[in-house]
Amino acid sequence: MKLSILVFALILTLAYQFDTWGQEPTESVPKVEEHSQTVADARALGRAFRTSAERVLPSVVTIIAHPKRENPVGSILDAVRRPDRDPSDSLGSGVIVSADGYILTNHHVIEDAEEIIVEMNNGRRFQAVNSMSDPTFDLGVVKVEADSPFPFAELGLSEELYVGDWVLAIGSPFGLEASVSAGIISSKRGHERLSELVSGQFLQTDAVINPGNSGGPLIDLNGRVIGINTAITSRTGGYQGIGFAIPIERASWIKDELLQFGRVRTGFAGVRTAELTYDDMVALKLPDQTGCLVKVVTPGYPAALSGLQPNDVITQFNGRSIRYFSDFAEAVQRSQVGEPLGLTIVRQGNPVELKITLIERPFK
């Protein structure tokens, strides 16, 4: 009897195994609905990229800056060898921001140029009738003229973006016109290493920015310009995942200053600040890591005259909270010159109120 039961159980087991032989575990098979939704989401994002790029591409230009020539014979020979583009030319990107032909780009793209050629997305070329720039902010403005209005990009607000939001970088990397790359906003803070080259706050992105992208627009998924691509951080000079753009609010302000005054008028305090580290917070007995650390105070300038000292921590300026060192630099640059402004600091653990009167930044 026991033997019969065992034989019967064995037959049932073998029959089950035969029936399920070759079948994959049901847990590893994705549901059709989930897969379809994933594909739909990916296609929707792709459409958003495509639509955004199409909105702004007609206004994105390639900028060819011919440098000043000291040897006219060499210039003639260069023109014979390659009449369209010389190896010594500066090649960059730009974006048209008005129907009458004003273009935003980078200072380093048009610096010391004798002639600037603007090539549009449709192949049309224009010679710039005017250009001006500011090296401190690495922003330039180029003017072209035509009988009909130019296509121009809509400007957005970088302040509305959050870290993690999708953006597109558009330009002419390595001379490849109308190249589009996607990424996210990685950070909206300033960076001390970058501040040694150019001034102010930046949008950090992992969208691919290569040589030639400089001056091109960084746009949101509505196709609005929220920044001007300006630099990459790389050991090789190529893309390694970290790029920077000038926020469009600051770029617009710089453009207006250049057009109205021929230069950018900014406040100047005569102080060097740095990011507040965790070690600084502990050593200075601070409640948190908010503020910027005063490193150097230049004698005879507003910061020194206000009583500011090294190792002070700036937490407020002119009613504005200072969370990072770049917040203070940005606030000083765009504040009223010649008027006493409030400055809140922490010194040896105690809050101190000061008054500082800024001067205009000395011309470099």
Tab-separated table of C-alpha atoms in Angstrom:
chain	number	residue	atom	x	y	z
A	1	MET	CA	0.000	0.000	0.000
A	2	LYS	CA	2.786	2.391	0.981
A	3	LEU	CA	4.618	1.499	-2.229
A	4	SER	CA	1.535	2.320	-4.334
A	5	ILE	CA	1.188	5.737	-2.685
A	6	LEU	CA	4.851	6.560	-3.322
A	7	VAL	CA	4.590	5.488	-6.970
A	8	PHE	CA	1.451	7.612	-7.436
A	9	ALA	CA	3.144	10.673	-5.872
A	10	LEU	CA	6.174	10.200	-8.121
A	11	ILE	CA	3.949	10.034	-11.213
A	12	LEU	CA	2.200	13.298	-10.228
A	13	THR	CA	5.542	15.050	-9.666
A	14	LEU	CA	6.927	13.964	-13.035
A	15	ALA	CA	3.735	14.990	-14.776
A	16	TYR	CA	3.905	18.511	-13.254
A	17	GLN	CA	7.545	18.934	-14.204
A	18	PHE	CA	6.832	17.781	-17.761
A	19	ASP	CA	3.932	20.219	-18.019
A	20	THR	CA	6.038	23.202	-16.865
A	21	TRP	CA	9.239	22.199	-18.668
A	22	GLY	CA	10.806	25.164	-20.549
A	23	GLN	CA	8.511	27.776	-19.020
A	24	GLU	CA	10.061	30.915	-17.522
A	25	PRO	CA	9.136	31.873	-13.964
A	26	THR	CA	6.078	34.080	-14.075
A	27	GLU	CA	7.750	36.627	-11.786
A	28	SER	CA	10.362	37.563	-14.448
A	29	VAL	CA	7.808	38.313	-17.162
A	30	PRO	CA	6.938	42.046	-17.137
A	31	LYS	CA	3.316	42.953	-17.456
A	32	VAL	CA	2.321	44.179	-20.896
A	33	GLU	CA	0.628	47.237	-19.375
A	34	GLU	CA	3.757	48.271	-17.442
A	35	HIS	CA	6.003	47.874	-20.499
A	36	SER	CA	3.613	49.865	-22.685
A	37	GLN	CA	3.493	52.692	-20.135
A	38	THR	CA	7.310	52.795	-19.946
A	39	VAL	CA	7.568	53.072	-23.729
A	40	ALA	CA	4.851	55.746	-23.785
A	41	ASP	CA	6.671	57.785	-21.128
A	42	ALA	CA	9.950	57.534	-23.058
A	43	ARG	CA	8.268	58.635	-26.272
A	44	ALA	CA	6.601	61.561	-24.501
A	45	LEU	CA	9.978	62.730	-23.190
A	46	GLY	CA	11.458	62.366	-26.660
A	47	ARG	CA	8.648	64.484	-28.116
A	48	ALA	CA	9.283	67.129	-25.456
A	49	PHE	CA	12.979	67.221	-26.416
A	50	ARG	CA	12.150	67.450	-30.116
A	51	THR	CA	9.499	70.155	-29.723
A	52	SER	CA	11.705	72.267	-27.462
A	53	ALA	CA	14.669	72.045	-29.825
A	54	GLU	CA	12.541	72.883	-32.872
A	55	ARG	CA	11.270	76.048	-31.177
A	56	VAL	CA	14.715	77.503	-30.575
A	57	LEU	CA	16.905	76.068	-33.376
A	58	PRO	CA	16.076	78.802	-35.951
A	59	SER	CA	17.525	81.392	-33.549
A	60	VAL	CA	20.752	79.495	-32.748
A	61	VAL	CA	23.777	80.678	-34.731
A	62	THR	CA	27.395	79.764	-35.343
A	63	ILE	CA	29.843	82.599	-34.702
A	64	ILE	CA	33.140	82.789	-36.584
A	65	ALA	CA	35.472	85.446	-35.180
A	66	HIS	CA	38.420	86.395	-37.380
A	67	PRO	CA	41.315	87.658	-35.220
A	68	LYS	CA	43.284	90.806	-35.920
A	69	ARG	CA	46.114	90.214	-38.408
A	70	GLU	CA	49.600	91.604	-37.959
A	71	ASN	CA	50.901	90.081	-41.203
A	72	PRO	CA	48.758	90.964	-44.239
A	73	VAL	CA	50.705	88.542	-46.457
A	74	GLY	CA	49.877	85.686	-44.100
A	75	SER	CA	46.249	86.733	-44.159
A	76	ILE	CA	46.143	86.547	-47.962
A	77	LEU	CA	47.784	83.116	-47.963
A	78	ASP	CA	45.318	81.858	-45.353
A	79	ALA	CA	42.419	83.076	-47.460
A	80	VAL	CA	43.749	81.241	-50.521
A	81	ARG	CA	44.239	77.988	-48.600
A	82	ARG	CA	40.845	77.986	-46.901
A	83	PRO	CA	38.634	80.954	-47.753
A	84	ASP	CA	35.668	79.911	-45.598
A	85	ARG	CA	37.412	79.319	-42.276
A	86	ASP	CA	40.939	79.792	-40.965
A	87	PRO	CA	42.517	77.592	-38.247
A	88	SER	CA	43.182	80.694	-36.150
A	89	ASP	CA	39.505	81.717	-36.184
A	90	SER	CA	37.545	81.527	-32.952
A	91	LEU	CA	34.499	79.316	-33.401
A	92	GLY	CA	31.531	79.441	-31.057
A	93	SER	CA	27.776	79.648	-30.796
A	94	GLY	CA	25.182	82.275	-30.026
A	95	VAL	CA	21.444	82.806	-29.783
A	96	ILE	CA	19.369	85.628	-31.297
A	97	VAL	CA	17.260	87.247	-28.575
A	98	SER	CA	15.497	90.036	-30.496
A	99	ALA	CA	13.908	90.502	-33.911
A	100	ASP	CA	16.322	93.356	-34.693
A	101	GLY	CA	19.331	91.040	-34.498
A	102	TYR	CA	20.906	91.164	-31.044
A	103	ILE	CA	22.789	87.968	-30.212
A	104	LEU	CA	24.059	86.667	-26.881
A	105	THR	CA	27.343	84.752	-26.859
A	106	ASN	CA	30.542	84.513	-24.782
A	107	HIS	CA	33.259	87.127	-24.410
A	108	HIS	CA	35.972	84.573	-25.148
A	109	VAL	CA	34.307	83.702	-28.467
A	110	ILE	CA	34.521	87.245	-29.886
A	111	GLU	CA	37.481	88.616	-27.897
A	112	ASP	CA	39.926	90.663	-30.030
A	113	ALA	CA	38.029	89.855	-33.222
A	114	GLU	CA	38.594	92.079	-36.248
A	115	GLU	CA	35.614	90.633	-38.082
A	116	ILE	CA	32.676	88.538	-36.848
A	117	ILE	CA	30.608	86.353	-39.167
A	118	VAL	CA	27.256	85.013	-37.995
A	119	GLU	CA	25.953	81.886	-39.720
A	120	MET	CA	22.312	80.981	-39.199
A	121	ASN	CA	20.758	77.549	-39.034
A	122	ASN	CA	19.538	77.864	-42.645
A	123	GLY	CA	23.030	78.677	-43.952
A	124	ARG	CA	22.588	82.453	-44.344
A	125	ARG	CA	25.595	84.518	-43.294
A	126	PHE	CA	25.782	88.034	-41.895
A	127	GLN	CA	28.687	90.237	-40.950
A	128	ALA	CA	28.329	91.742	-37.484
A	129	VAL	CA	27.874	95.509	-37.469
A	130	ASN	CA	28.745	95.856	-33.785
A	131	SER	CA	29.938	93.804	-30.825
A	132	MET	CA	30.776	94.374	-27.175
A	133	SER	CA	31.589	92.124	-24.247
A	134	ASP	CA	32.666	91.879	-20.626
A	135	PRO	CA	35.526	89.526	-19.634
A	136	THR	CA	34.551	89.369	-15.962
A	137	PHE	CA	31.221	87.722	-16.788
A	138	ASP	CA	32.349	86.095	-20.068
A	139	LEU	CA	29.325	87.474	-21.888
A	140	GLY	CA	29.252	89.140	-25.288
A	141	VAL	CA	26.638	90.858	-27.448
A	142	VAL	CA	26.768	90.816	-31.262
A	143	LYS	CA	24.531	92.872	-33.586
A	144	VAL	CA	23.554	91.858	-37.117
A	145	GLU	CA	21.176	93.579	-39.520
A	146	ALA	CA	18.834	92.450	-42.305
A	147	ASP	CA	15.851	93.736	-44.281
A	148	SER	CA	13.452	91.408	-42.460
A	149	PRO	CA	13.070	90.471	-38.770
A	150	PHE	CA	15.249	87.702	-37.384
A	151	PRO	CA	13.838	84.628	-35.668
A	152	PHE	CA	14.549	84.999	-31.975
A	153	ALA	CA	14.343	82.800	-28.902
A	154	GLU	CA	11.938	83.257	-26.023
A	155	LEU	CA	13.634	83.881	-22.681
A	156	GLY	CA	12.620	81.896	-19.619
A	157	LEU	CA	13.506	82.115	-15.929
A	158	SER	CA	16.300	79.995	-14.515
A	159	GLU	CA	14.932	80.783	-11.045
A	160	GLU	CA	11.934	78.553	-11.813
A	161	LEU	CA	14.127	75.499	-12.429
A	162	TYR	CA	15.001	72.890	-9.827
A	163	VAL	CA	17.984	70.595	-9.532
A	164	GLY	CA	17.072	67.491	-11.534
A	165	ASP	CA	14.995	69.305	-14.182
A	166	TRP	CA	15.669	68.383	-17.818
A	167	VAL	CA	17.488	70.899	-20.049
A	168	LEU	CA	18.921	70.938	-23.578
A	169	ALA	CA	22.258	72.453	-24.646
A	170	ILE	CA	22.336	73.673	-28.249
A	171	GLY	CA	25.271	74.928	-30.271
A	172	SER	CA	28.039	74.125	-32.721
A	173	PRO	CA	30.497	71.777	-30.970
A	174	PHE	CA	33.606	71.268	-33.128
A	175	GLY	CA	31.868	73.240	-35.889
A	176	LEU	CA	28.898	70.864	-36.114
A	177	GLU	CA	25.972	73.246	-36.517
A	178	ALA	CA	22.654	72.737	-34.721
A	179	SER	CA	23.800	70.040	-32.317
A	180	VAL	CA	21.449	69.241	-29.425
A	181	SER	CA	22.304	67.372	-26.211
A	182	ALA	CA	20.122	66.596	-23.194
A	183	GLY	CA	20.888	66.581	-19.479
A	184	ILE	CA	19.660	67.856	-16.146
A	185	ILE	CA	20.343	70.808	-13.879
A	186	SER	CA	23.004	69.417	-11.537
A	187	SER	CA	23.418	72.486	-9.320
A	188	LYS	CA	22.419	76.151	-9.139
A	189	ARG	CA	25.231	77.274	-6.857
A	190	GLY	CA	28.452	79.094	-7.669
A	191	HIS	CA	31.778	77.291	-7.779
A	192	GLU	CA	35.018	78.589	-6.312
A	193	ARG	CA	37.224	77.057	-9.016
A	194	LEU	CA	35.103	78.595	-11.771
A	195	SER	CA	34.946	81.961	-9.990
A	196	GLU	CA	38.682	82.331	-10.597
A	197	LEU	CA	37.877	82.571	-14.320
A	198	VAL	CA	34.484	84.255	-14.509
A	199	SER	CA	32.290	85.971	-11.953
A	200	GLY	CA	28.887	85.165	-10.500
A	201	GLN	CA	26.490	82.276	-10.086
A	202	PHE	CA	26.136	79.505	-12.654
A	203	LEU	CA	23.811	76.732	-13.673
A	204	GLN	CA	25.658	73.426	-13.597
A	205	THR	CA	24.499	70.755	-16.035
A	206	ASP	CA	25.562	67.342	-17.283
A	207	ALA	CA	24.248	68.088	-20.791
A	208	VAL	CA	27.143	67.623	-23.216
A	209	ILE	CA	29.007	70.909	-23.736
A	210	ASN	CA	32.072	70.667	-25.975
A	211	PRO	CA	34.348	73.275	-27.609
A	212	GLY	CA	32.167	75.312	-29.955
A	213	ASN	CA	29.106	75.109	-27.689
A	214	SER	CA	30.313	78.254	-25.917
A	215	GLY	CA	27.739	81.009	-26.243
A	216	GLY	CA	24.914	78.685	-27.240
A	217	PRO	CA	21.645	78.507	-25.308
A	218	LEU	CA	20.663	76.186	-22.494
A	219	ILE	CA	16.888	75.728	-22.766
A	220	ASP	CA	14.068	74.232	-20.719
A	221	LEU	CA	11.449	71.799	-21.995
A	222	ASN	CA	9.256	74.725	-23.046
A	223	GLY	CA	11.918	75.799	-25.530
A	224	ARG	CA	12.823	78.907	-23.538
A	225	VAL	CA	16.405	80.056	-22.999
A	226	ILE	CA	17.361	79.769	-19.334
A	227	GLY	CA	21.140	80.115	-19.676
A	228	ILE	CA	24.113	80.804	-21.954
A	229	ASN	CA	26.631	77.949	-22.094
A	230	THR	CA	30.001	79.244	-21.019
A	231	ALA	CA	32.444	76.635	-19.747
A	232	ILE	CA	33.240	73.021	-18.985
A	233	THR	CA	35.337	71.593	-16.175
A	234	SER	CA	37.599	68.943	-17.673
A	235	ARG	CA	41.150	67.649	-17.415
A	236	THR	CA	41.258	67.016	-21.152
A	237	GLY	CA	39.316	70.023	-22.474
A	238	GLY	CA	36.527	67.707	-23.643
A	239	TYR	CA	33.270	66.658	-22.085
A	240	GLN	CA	33.471	64.872	-18.724
A	241	GLY	CA	29.993	65.477	-17.358
A	242	ILE	CA	30.278	68.970	-15.843
A	243	GLY	CA	29.240	72.069	-17.767
A	244	PHE	CA	28.199	75.576	-16.761
A	245	ALA	CA	25.839	78.226	-18.098
A	246	ILE	CA	25.242	81.873	-17.201
A	247	PRO	CA	21.672	82.259	-15.857
A	248	ILE	CA	19.579	84.135	-18.408
A	249	GLU	CA	18.470	86.764	-15.860
A	250	ARG	CA	22.095	87.819	-15.365
A	251	ALA	CA	22.900	87.535	-19.071
A	252	SER	CA	20.002	89.891	-19.887
A	253	TRP	CA	21.131	92.373	-17.246
A	254	ILE	CA	24.694	92.332	-18.621
A	255	LYS	CA	23.376	92.850	-22.171
A	256	ASP	CA	21.355	95.872	-21.063
A	257	GLU	CA	24.364	97.345	-19.247
A	258	LEU	CA	26.603	96.896	-22.299
A	259	LEU	CA	24.069	98.414	-24.690
A	260	GLN	CA	23.263	101.383	-22.457
A	261	PHE	CA	26.663	102.197	-20.974
A	262	GLY	CA	29.192	100.248	-23.049
A	263	ARG	CA	30.359	98.454	-19.918
A	264	VAL	CA	28.918	96.535	-16.981
A	265	ARG	CA	28.593	98.680	-13.880
A	266	THR	CA	28.825	96.523	-10.769
A	267	GLY	CA	29.281	97.042	-7.066
A	268	PHE	CA	32.635	96.244	-5.496
A	269	ALA	CA	33.432	95.467	-1.854
A	270	GLY	CA	37.128	94.577	-1.901
A	271	VAL	CA	36.768	91.240	-0.145
A	272	ARG	CA	37.491	87.630	-1.045
A	273	THR	CA	35.059	85.041	0.281
A	274	ALA	CA	34.885	81.251	0.189
A	275	GLU	CA	32.421	78.423	0.645
A	276	LEU	CA	31.789	77.607	4.297
A	277	THR	CA	32.988	74.046	4.967
A	278	TYR	CA	31.993	71.672	7.745
A	279	ASP	CA	35.404	72.161	9.387
A	280	ASP	CA	34.878	75.945	9.298
A	281	MET	CA	31.481	75.519	10.931
A	282	VAL	CA	32.988	73.469	13.774
A	283	ALA	CA	36.031	75.717	14.262
A	284	LEU	CA	33.957	78.911	14.307
A	285	LYS	CA	31.223	77.348	16.496
A	286	LEU	CA	28.445	78.060	14.018
A	287	PRO	CA	24.940	76.563	14.332
A	288	ASP	CA	24.878	75.451	10.679
A	289	GLN	CA	26.775	75.598	7.386
A	290	THR	CA	24.938	78.644	6.027
A	291	GLY	CA	26.777	81.776	4.885
A	292	CYS	CA	30.073	82.634	3.242
A	293	LEU	CA	33.446	82.852	4.920
A	294	VAL	CA	35.523	86.027	4.673
A	295	LYS	CA	39.079	85.100	3.661
A	296	VAL	CA	40.806	88.346	2.636
A	297	VAL	CA	39.839	91.983	3.259
A	298	THR	CA	41.663	94.531	1.095
A	299	PRO	CA	42.711	97.646	3.058
A	300	GLY	CA	41.133	100.922	1.961
A	301	TYR	CA	38.139	99.355	0.217
A	302	PRO	CA	34.481	99.207	1.365
A	303	ALA	CA	34.728	95.867	3.186
A	304	ALA	CA	37.649	97.052	5.310
A	305	LEU	CA	36.025	100.433	5.949
A	306	SER	CA	32.848	98.691	7.151
A	307	GLY	CA	34.790	96.762	9.797
A	308	LEU	CA	34.643	93.361	8.087
A	309	GLN	CA	37.426	90.991	9.178
A	310	PRO	CA	38.857	87.644	8.047
A	311	ASN	CA	36.940	84.650	9.496
A	312	ASP	CA	33.723	86.656	9.714
A	313	VAL	CA	30.759	84.764	8.272
A	314	ILE	CA	28.339	86.796	6.134
A	315	THR	CA	24.730	85.647	6.563
A	316	GLN	CA	22.747	88.606	5.184
A	317	PHE	CA	23.418	91.459	2.775
A	318	ASN	CA	21.001	94.293	2.021
A	319	GLY	CA	18.071	92.226	3.312
A	320	ARG	CA	19.000	89.153	1.269
A	321	SER	CA	19.905	85.850	2.916
A	322	ILE	CA	23.372	84.568	2.016
A	323	ARG	CA	23.551	80.773	1.915
A	324	TYR	CA	26.617	80.322	-0.294
A	325	PHE	CA	29.633	82.417	-1.186
A	326	SER	CA	28.261	82.996	-4.703
A	327	ASP	CA	25.095	84.549	-3.228
A	328	PHE	CA	27.177	87.351	-1.740
A	329	ALA	CA	29.149	87.963	-4.944
A	330	GLU	CA	25.945	88.138	-6.987
A	331	ALA	CA	24.274	90.499	-4.496
A	332	VAL	CA	27.264	92.862	-4.371
A	333	GLN	CA	27.594	93.028	-8.145
A	334	ARG	CA	23.998	94.120	-8.654
A	335	SER	CA	23.568	96.403	-5.624
A	336	GLN	CA	23.405	100.185	-5.446
A	337	VAL	CA	26.760	101.961	-5.400
A	338	GLY	CA	27.354	104.854	-2.990
A	339	GLU	CA	24.543	104.046	-0.538
A	340	PRO	CA	24.997	102.471	2.943
A	341	LEU	CA	23.740	98.878	2.865
A	342	GLY	CA	23.088	96.499	5.745
A	343	LEU	CA	25.475	93.613	6.367
A	344	THR	CA	24.820	90.882	8.952
A	345	ILE	CA	27.750	88.723	10.021
A	346	VAL	CA	28.627	86.166	12.670
A	347	ARG	CA	31.887	86.891	14.502
A	348	GLN	CA	33.161	84.484	17.156
A	349	GLY	CA	29.688	82.999	17.438
A	350	ASN	CA	27.873	86.324	17.896
A	351	PRO	CA	25.708	88.206	15.346
A	352	VAL	CA	27.038	91.639	14.363
A	353	GLU	CA	25.355	94.327	12.245
A	354	LEU	CA	27.528	96.443	9.921
A	355	LYS	CA	27.000	99.064	7.218
A	356	ILE	CA	28.902	98.925	3.932
A	357	THR	CA	28.987	101.480	1.111
A	358	LEU	CA	29.969	99.868	-2.176
A	359	ILE	CA	32.019	101.489	-4.927
A	360	GLU	CA	31.867	100.720	-8.630
A	361	ARG	CA	34.093	97.839	-9.641
A	362	PRO	CA	37.468	99.125	-10.858
A	363	PHE	CA	37.908	98.611	-14.586
A	364	LYS	CA	40.192	95.677	-15.443
